[in-house]
Tab-separated table of C-alpha atoms in Angstrom:
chain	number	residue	atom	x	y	z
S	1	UNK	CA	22.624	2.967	-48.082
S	2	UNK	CA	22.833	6.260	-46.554
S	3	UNK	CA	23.901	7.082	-43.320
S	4	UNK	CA	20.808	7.454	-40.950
S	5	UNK	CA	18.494	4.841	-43.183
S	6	UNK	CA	15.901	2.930	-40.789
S	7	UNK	CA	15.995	5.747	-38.239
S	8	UNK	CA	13.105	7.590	-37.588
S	9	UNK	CA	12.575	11.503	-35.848
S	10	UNK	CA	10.201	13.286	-34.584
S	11	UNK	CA	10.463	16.702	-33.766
S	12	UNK	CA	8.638	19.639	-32.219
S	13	UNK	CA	10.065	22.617	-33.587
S	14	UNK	CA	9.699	25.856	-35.084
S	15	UNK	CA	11.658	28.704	-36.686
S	16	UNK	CA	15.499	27.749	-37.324
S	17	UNK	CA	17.205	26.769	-34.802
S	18	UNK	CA	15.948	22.491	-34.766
S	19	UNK	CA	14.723	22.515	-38.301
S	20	UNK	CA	17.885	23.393	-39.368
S	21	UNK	CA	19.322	20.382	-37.194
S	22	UNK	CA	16.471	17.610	-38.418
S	23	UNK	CA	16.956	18.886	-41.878
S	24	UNK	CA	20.743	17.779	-41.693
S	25	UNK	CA	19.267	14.193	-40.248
S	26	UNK	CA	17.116	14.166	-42.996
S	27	UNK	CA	20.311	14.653	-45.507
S	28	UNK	CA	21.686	12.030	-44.182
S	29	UNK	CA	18.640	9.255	-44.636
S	30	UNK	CA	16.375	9.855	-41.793
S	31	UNK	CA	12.826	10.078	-41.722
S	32	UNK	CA	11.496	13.080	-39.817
S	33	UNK	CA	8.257	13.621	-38.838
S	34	UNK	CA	7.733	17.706	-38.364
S	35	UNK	CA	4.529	18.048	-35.707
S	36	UNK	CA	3.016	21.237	-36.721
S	37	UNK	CA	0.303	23.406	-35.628
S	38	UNK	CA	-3.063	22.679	-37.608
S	39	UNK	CA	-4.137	25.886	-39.923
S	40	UNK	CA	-1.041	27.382	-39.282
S	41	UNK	CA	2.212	25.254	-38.890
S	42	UNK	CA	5.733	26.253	-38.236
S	43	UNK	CA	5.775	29.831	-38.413
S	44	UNK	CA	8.633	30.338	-40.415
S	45	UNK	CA	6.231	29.532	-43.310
S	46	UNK	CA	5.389	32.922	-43.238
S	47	UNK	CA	8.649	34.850	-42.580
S	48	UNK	CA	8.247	35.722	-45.980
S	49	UNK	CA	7.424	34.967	-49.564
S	50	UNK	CA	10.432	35.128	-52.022
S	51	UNK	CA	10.562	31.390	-53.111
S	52	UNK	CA	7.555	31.215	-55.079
S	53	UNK	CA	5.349	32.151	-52.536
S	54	UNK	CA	7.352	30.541	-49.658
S	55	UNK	CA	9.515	31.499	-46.803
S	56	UNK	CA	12.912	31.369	-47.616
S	57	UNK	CA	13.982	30.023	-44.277
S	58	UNK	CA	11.652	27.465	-44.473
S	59	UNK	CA	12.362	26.133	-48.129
S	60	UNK	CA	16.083	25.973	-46.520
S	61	UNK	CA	15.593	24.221	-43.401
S	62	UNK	CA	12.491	22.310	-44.284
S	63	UNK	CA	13.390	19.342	-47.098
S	64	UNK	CA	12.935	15.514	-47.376
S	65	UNK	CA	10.406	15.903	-44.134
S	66	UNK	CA	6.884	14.864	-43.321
S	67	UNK	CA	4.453	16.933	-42.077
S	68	UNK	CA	1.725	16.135	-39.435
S	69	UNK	CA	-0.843	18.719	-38.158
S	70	UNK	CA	-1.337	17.914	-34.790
S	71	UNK	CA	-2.476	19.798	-31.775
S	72	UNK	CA	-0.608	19.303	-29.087
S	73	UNK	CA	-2.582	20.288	-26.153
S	74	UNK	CA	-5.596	18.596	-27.536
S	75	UNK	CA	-7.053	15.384	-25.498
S	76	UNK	CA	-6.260	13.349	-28.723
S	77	UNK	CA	-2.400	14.434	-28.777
S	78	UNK	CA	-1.160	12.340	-26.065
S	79	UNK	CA	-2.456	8.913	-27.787
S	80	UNK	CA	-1.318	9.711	-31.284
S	81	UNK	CA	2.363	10.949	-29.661
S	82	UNK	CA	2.495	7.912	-27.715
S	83	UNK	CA	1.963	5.941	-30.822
S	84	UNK	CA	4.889	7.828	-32.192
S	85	UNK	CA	7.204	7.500	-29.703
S	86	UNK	CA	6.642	4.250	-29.407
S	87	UNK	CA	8.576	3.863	-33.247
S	88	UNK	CA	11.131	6.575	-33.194
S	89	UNK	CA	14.589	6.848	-32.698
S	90	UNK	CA	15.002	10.711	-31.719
S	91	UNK	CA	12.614	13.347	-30.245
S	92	UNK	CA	13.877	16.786	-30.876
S	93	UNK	CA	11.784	20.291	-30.077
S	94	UNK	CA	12.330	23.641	-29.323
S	95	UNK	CA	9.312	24.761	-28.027
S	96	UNK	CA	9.385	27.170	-25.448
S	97	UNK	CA	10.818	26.696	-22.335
S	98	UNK	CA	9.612	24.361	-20.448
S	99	UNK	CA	6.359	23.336	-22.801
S	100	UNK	CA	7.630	19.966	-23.473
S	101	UNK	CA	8.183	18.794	-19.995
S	102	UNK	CA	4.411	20.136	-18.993
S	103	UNK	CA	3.513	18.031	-22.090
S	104	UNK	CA	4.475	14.830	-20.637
S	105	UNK	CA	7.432	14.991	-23.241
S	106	UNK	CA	10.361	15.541	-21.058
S	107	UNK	CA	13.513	12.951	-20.859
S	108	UNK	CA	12.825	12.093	-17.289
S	109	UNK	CA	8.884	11.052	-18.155
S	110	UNK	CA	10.082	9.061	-21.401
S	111	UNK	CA	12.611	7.156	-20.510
S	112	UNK	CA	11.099	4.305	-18.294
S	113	UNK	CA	8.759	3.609	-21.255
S	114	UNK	CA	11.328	4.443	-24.305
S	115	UNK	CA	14.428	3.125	-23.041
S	116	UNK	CA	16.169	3.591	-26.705
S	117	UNK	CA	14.977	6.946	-27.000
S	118	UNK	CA	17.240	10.049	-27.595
S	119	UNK	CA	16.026	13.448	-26.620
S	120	UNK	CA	17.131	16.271	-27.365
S	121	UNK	CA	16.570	19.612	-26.121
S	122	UNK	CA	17.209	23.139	-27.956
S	123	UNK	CA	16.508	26.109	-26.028
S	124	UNK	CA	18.241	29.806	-25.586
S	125	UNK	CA	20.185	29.284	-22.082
S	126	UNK	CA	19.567	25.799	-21.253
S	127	UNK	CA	17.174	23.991	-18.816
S	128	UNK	CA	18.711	25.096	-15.748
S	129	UNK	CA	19.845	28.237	-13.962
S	130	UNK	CA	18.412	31.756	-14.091
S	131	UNK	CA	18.068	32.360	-17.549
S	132	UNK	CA	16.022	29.264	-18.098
S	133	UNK	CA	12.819	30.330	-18.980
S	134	UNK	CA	13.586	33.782	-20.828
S	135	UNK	CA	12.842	33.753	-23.966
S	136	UNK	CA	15.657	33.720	-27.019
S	137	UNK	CA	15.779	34.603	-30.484
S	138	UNK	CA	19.119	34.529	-33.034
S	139	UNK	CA	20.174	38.373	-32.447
S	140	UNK	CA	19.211	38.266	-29.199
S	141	UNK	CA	21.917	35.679	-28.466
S	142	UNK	CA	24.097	37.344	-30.880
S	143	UNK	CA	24.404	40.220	-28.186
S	144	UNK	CA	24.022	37.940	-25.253
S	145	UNK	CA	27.226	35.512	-26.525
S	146	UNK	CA	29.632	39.133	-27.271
S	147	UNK	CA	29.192	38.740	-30.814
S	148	UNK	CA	27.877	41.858	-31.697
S	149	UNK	CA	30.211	43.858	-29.297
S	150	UNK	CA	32.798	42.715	-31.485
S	151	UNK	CA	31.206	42.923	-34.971
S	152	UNK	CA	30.623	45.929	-37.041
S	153	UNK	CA	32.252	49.486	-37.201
S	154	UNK	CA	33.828	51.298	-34.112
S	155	UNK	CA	30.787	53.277	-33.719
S	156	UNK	CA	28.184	50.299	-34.565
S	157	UNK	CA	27.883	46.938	-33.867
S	158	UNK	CA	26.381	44.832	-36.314
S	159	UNK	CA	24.250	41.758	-36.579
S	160	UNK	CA	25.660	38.766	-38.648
S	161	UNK	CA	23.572	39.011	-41.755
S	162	UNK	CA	22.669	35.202	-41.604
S	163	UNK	CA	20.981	33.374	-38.376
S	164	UNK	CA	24.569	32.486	-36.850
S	165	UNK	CA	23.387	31.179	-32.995
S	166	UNK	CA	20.438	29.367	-34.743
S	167	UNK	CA	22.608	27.458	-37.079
S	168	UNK	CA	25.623	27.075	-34.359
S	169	UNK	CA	22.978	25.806	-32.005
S	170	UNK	CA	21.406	23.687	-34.806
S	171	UNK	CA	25.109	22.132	-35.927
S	172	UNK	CA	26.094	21.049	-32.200
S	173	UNK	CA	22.254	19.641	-31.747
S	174	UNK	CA	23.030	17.424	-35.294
S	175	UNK	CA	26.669	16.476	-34.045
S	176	UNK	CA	25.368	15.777	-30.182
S	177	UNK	CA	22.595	13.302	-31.970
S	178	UNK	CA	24.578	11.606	-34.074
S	179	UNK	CA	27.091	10.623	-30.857
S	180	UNK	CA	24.548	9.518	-29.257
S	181	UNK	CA	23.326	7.316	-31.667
S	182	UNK	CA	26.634	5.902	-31.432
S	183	UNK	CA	26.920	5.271	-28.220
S	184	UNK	CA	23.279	4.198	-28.267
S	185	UNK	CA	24.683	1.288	-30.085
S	186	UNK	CA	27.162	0.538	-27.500
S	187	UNK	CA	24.912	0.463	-24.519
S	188	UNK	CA	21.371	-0.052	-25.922
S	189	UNK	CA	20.790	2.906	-24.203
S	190	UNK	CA	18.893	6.411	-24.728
S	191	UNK	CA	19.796	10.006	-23.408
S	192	UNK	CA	19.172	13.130	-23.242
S	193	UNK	CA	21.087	16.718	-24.746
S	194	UNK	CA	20.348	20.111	-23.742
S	195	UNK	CA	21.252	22.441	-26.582
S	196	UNK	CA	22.028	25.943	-25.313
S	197	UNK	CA	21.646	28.217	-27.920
S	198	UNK	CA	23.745	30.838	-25.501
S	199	UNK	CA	26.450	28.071	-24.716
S	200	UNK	CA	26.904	27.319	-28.825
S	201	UNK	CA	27.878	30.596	-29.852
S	202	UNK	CA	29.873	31.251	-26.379
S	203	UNK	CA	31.999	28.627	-27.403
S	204	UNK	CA	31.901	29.901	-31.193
S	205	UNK	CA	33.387	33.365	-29.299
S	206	UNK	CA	36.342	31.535	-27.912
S	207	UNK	CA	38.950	33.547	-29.753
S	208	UNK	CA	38.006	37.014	-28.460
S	209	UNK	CA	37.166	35.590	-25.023
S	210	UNK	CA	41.006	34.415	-24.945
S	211	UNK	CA	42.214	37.073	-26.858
S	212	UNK	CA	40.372	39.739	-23.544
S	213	UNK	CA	41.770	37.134	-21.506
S	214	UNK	CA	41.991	38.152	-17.860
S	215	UNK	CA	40.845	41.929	-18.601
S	216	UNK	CA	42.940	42.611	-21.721
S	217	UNK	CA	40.904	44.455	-24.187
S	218	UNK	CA	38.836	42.748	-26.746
S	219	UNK	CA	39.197	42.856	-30.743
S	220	UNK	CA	38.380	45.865	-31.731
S	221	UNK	CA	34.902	45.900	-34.269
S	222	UNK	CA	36.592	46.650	-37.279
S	223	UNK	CA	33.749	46.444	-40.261
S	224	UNK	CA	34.750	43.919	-42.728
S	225	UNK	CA	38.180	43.637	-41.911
S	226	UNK	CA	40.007	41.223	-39.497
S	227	UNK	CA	40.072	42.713	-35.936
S	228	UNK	CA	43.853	41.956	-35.197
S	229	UNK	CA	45.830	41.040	-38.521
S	230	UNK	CA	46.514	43.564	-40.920
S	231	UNK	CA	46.196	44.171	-43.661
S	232	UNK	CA	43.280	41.481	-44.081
S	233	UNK	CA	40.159	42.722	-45.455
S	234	UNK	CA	38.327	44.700	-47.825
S	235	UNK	CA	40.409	47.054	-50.158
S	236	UNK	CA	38.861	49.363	-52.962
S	237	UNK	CA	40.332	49.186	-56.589
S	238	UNK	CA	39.709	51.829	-59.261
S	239	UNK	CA	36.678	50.654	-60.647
S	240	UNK	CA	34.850	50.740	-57.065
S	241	UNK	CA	34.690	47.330	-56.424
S	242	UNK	CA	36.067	45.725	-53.268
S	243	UNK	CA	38.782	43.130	-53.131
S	244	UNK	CA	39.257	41.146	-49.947
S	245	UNK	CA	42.922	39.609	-49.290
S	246	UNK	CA	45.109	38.874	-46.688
S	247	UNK	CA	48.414	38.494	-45.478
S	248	UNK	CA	49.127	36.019	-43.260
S	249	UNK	CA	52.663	36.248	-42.451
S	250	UNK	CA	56.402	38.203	-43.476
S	251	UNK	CA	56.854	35.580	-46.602
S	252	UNK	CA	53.371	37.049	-47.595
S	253	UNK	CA	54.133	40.508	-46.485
S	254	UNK	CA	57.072	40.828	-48.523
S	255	UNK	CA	55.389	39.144	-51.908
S	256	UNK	CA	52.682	41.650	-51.621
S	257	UNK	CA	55.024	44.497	-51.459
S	258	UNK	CA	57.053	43.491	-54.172
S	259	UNK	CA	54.452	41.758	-56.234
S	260	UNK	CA	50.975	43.897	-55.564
S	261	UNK	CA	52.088	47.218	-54.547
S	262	UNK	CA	55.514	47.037	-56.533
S	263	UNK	CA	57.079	49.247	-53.655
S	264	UNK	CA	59.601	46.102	-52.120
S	265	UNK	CA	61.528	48.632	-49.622
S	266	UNK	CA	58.062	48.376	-47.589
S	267	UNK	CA	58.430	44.920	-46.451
S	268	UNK	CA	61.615	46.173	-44.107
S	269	UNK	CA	59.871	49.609	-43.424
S	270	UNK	CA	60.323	49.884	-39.296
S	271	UNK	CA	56.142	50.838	-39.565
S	272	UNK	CA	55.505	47.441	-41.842
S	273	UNK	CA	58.038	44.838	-40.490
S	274	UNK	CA	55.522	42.724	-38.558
S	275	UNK	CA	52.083	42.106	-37.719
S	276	UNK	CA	52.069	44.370	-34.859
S	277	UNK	CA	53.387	46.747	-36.228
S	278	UNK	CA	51.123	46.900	-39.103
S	279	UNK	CA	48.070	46.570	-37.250
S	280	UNK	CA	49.429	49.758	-34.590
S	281	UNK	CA	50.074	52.087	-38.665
S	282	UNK	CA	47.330	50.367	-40.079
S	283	UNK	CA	45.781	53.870	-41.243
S	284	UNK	CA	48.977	54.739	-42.840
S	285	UNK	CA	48.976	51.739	-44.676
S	286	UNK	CA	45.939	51.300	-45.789
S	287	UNK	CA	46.124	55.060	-47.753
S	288	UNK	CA	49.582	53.331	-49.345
S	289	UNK	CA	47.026	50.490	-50.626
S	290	UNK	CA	44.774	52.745	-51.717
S	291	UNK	CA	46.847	54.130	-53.299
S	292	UNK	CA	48.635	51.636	-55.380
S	293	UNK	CA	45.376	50.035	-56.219
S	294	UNK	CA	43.641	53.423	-57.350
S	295	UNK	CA	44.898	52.869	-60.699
S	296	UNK	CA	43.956	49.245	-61.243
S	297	UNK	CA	40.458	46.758	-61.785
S	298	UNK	CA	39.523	44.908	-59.499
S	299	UNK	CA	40.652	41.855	-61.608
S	300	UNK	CA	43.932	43.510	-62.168
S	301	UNK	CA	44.606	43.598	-58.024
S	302	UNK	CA	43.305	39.904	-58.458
S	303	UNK	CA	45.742	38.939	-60.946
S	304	UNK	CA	48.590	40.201	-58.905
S	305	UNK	CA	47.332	38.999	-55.650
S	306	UNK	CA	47.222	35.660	-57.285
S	307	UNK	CA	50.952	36.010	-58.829
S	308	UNK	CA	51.937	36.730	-55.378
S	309	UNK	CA	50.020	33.539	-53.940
S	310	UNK	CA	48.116	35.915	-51.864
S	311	UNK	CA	44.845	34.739	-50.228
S	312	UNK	CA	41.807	36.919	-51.870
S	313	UNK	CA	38.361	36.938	-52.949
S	314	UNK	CA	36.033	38.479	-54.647
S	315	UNK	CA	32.685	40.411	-52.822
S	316	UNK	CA	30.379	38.016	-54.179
S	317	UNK	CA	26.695	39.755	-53.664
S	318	UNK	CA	23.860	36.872	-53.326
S	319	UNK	CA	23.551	36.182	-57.453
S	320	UNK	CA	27.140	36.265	-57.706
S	321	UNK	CA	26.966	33.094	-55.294
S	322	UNK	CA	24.218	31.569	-57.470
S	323	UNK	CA	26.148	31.723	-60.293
S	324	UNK	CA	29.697	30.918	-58.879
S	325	UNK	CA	32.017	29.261	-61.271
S	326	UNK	CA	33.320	27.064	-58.193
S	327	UNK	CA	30.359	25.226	-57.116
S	328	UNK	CA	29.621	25.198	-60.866
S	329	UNK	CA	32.221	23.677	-61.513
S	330	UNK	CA	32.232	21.049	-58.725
S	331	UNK	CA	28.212	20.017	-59.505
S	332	UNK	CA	27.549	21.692	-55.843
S	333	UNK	CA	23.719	22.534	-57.182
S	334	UNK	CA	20.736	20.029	-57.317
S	335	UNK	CA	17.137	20.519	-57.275
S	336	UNK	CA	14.235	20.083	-54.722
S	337	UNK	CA	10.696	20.034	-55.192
S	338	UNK	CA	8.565	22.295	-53.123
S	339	UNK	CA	4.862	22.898	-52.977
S	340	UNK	CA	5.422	25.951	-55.284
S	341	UNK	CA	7.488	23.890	-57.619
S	342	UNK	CA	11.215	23.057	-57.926
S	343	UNK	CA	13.905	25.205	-56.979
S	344	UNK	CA	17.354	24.545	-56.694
S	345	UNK	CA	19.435	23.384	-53.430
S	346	UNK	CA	23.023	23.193	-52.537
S	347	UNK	CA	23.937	19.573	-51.875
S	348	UNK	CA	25.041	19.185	-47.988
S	349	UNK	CA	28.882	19.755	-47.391
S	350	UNK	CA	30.721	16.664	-48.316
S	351	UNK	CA	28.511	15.062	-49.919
S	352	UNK	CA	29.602	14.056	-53.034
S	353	UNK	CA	27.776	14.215	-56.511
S	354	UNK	CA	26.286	11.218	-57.206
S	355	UNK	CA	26.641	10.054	-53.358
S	356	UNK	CA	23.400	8.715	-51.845
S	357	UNK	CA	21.951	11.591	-49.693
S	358	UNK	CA	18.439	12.339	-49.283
S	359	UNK	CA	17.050	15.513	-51.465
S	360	UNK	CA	13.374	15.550	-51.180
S	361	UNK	CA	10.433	17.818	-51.433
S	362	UNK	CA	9.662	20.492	-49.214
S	363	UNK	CA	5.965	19.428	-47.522
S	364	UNK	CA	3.275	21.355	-47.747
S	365	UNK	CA	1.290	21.793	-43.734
S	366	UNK	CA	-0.092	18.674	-42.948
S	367	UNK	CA	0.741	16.859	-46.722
S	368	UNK	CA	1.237	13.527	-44.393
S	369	UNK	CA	-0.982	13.665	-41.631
S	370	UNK	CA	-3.603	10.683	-43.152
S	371	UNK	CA	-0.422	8.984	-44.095
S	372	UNK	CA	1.214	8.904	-41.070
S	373	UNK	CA	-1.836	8.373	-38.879
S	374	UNK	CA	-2.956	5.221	-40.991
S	375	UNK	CA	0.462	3.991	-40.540
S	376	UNK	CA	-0.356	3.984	-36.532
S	377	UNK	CA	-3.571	1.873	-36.780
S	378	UNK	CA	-5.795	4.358	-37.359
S	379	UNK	CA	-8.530	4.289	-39.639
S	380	UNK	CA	-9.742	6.693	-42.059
S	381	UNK	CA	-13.230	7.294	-40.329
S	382	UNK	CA	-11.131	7.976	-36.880
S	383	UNK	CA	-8.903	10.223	-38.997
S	384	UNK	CA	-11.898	12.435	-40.020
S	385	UNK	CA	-13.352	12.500	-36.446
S	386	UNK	CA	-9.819	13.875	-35.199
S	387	UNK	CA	-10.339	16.256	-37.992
S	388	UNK	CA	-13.680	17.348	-36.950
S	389	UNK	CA	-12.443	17.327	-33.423
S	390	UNK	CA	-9.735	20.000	-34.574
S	391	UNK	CA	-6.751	17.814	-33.419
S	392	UNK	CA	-5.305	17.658	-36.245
């Protein structure tokens, strides 16, 4: 048995920010039913086409769901979601603001009739206050939440190279649902969340929020390297490639002086003999690092880093990652079937090899409308006249 088996989703959604949450439901044993648009579907399907003619976003957030073509704002829509509703567990959508509520498909019009049912909402600022109905997109809440003032160089702040307030927002919409299925069992009861995508990666910034506490200044953007601990980050060996490491305290500090740089009278150096202090001669230090690594591989740094029991790591581009002797090692890598044909998938954090979790394909748009509508009562000649009727 797997976690979710016997409960049932439906969801609304589009882009990253839900699928990514119903995908983790999925994982876990759910069935999800993905309402799409008919001809055209999420449109993440066409973000691009580097998975065998997919969209890599959507082979990612997409597996082990159904998909139904329906039209929402057709006359039809309202008696085949009704239908739905009337078997599902959760209702999640991130439509634009406020398109489920003039849909009929808000909490506070569901509830009387689906007493058991949990809603949940996923939207850029919430469903109140004066950001409400303006629109929101990943970078856009990136620079909203501070993130990009404090990522990238001094001169330029930089997006995070994956969609970091989708997933954020998509994590606390998974966690919220699966508390409230809890506490569903408790009380017999239903509820409703309201996902802010702005709120999730506020509370994601908490550390530089305290750390400008009251006025102080904020972390300084500092590329790849950590904003207030030093030295932490990307260093250059001979051969030009980058080694990350980072010390961590004076135990550390010393170690890598003795160990790494071989030059032990740093550890007491008045410029060197704490954090603060390194971070204020950070410059100088980092040439003295440079330096001592000029003549080395990057394995060789490695080596010693690792005699020192210094944390470090390679800078694993995207193959490297494919191929990485870790998750090699720990049978991290399964396969999924897509409409293209199968490609491989990480299996879900903490899930064990060999543990029952839910790995299936990818749908095609609309692979399980018929299906799904025949499972509601109706009948293949009222199928094709919603067909013809362009509801579905």
């Amino acid at each position: 048995m797997r976690p979710l088996d016997g409960i049932t989703v439906i969801t609304l959604e589009h882009a990253i920010a839900a699928p990514f949450c119903t995908r983790q439901l999925a994982d876990m044993g759910a069935r999800v039913i993905k309402v799409e648009r008919p001809g055209v579907g999420d449109f993440a399907r066409g973000y691009d086409d580097r998975v065998n003619g997919l969209a890599s976003h959507f082979v990612w957030t997409n597996r082990s769901k159904e998909s139904l073509t329906l039209d929402v704002k057709h006359a039809e829509a309202g008696d085949i979601l009704d239908r739905l509703l009337g078997e599902v567990d959760v209702l999640v959508q991130n439509l634009a603001p406020g398109a489920a509520a003039r849909l009929g498909l808000s909490y506070e019009a569901l509830r009387a009739r689906y007493p058991r049912l949990i809603v949940c909402d996923i939207s850029g600022y919430g469903s109140d206050g004066p950001y409400r109905d303006k629109k929101a997109y990943d970078l856009l809440i990136q620079s909203e939440s501070g993130f990009l003032s404090v990522t990238g160089t001094p001169e330029t702040p930089v997006k995070s190279g994956c969609s970091i307030a989708d997933i954020a927002a998509g994590m606390y919409a998974y966690t919220n649902i699966l508390g409230a299925l809890i506490q569903r069992g408790k009380t017999g009861q239903g509820c409703r969340i309201d996902i802010s995508m702005l709120e999730c990666m506020t509370e994601w910034m908490s550390f530089p929020l305290y750390y400008a506490f009251e006025g102080a200044a904020p972390p300084p953007r500092a590329g790849a390297a950590h904003a207030t601990i030093f030295p932490y980050g990307p260093f250059v060996a001979g051969d030009g490639k980058a080694v990350l490491l980072g010390v961590q305290n004076e135990r550390e500090w010393a170690a890598f002086c003795t160990t790494v740089l071989g030059q032990g009278t740093l550890a007491s150096d008045a410029r060197f003999n704490s954090n603060t202090q390194r971070v204020a001669h950070q410059a100088e230090l980092r040439e003295l690092i440079t330096a001592a690594f000029a003549d080395k591989t990057s394995a060789e740094v490695i080596g010693l880093l690792e005699e020192a029991n210094i944390a470090n790591a390679r800078m694993s581009e995207m193959q490297d990652v494919w191929q990485h002797a870790q998750l090699a090692a720990r049978q991290r890598w399964t396969e999924v079937a897509t409409p293209a044909g199968t490609v491989p998938a990480l299996l879900p954090p903490g899930v064990a090899p060999g543990e029952p979790v839910r790995m299936d394909p990818v749908p095609a748009l609309g692979e399980h409308t018929d299906s799904i509508l025949a499972s509601l009562g109706y009948s293949a000649e009222a199928i094709a006249t919603l067909r013809a009727g362009h509801a579905i």
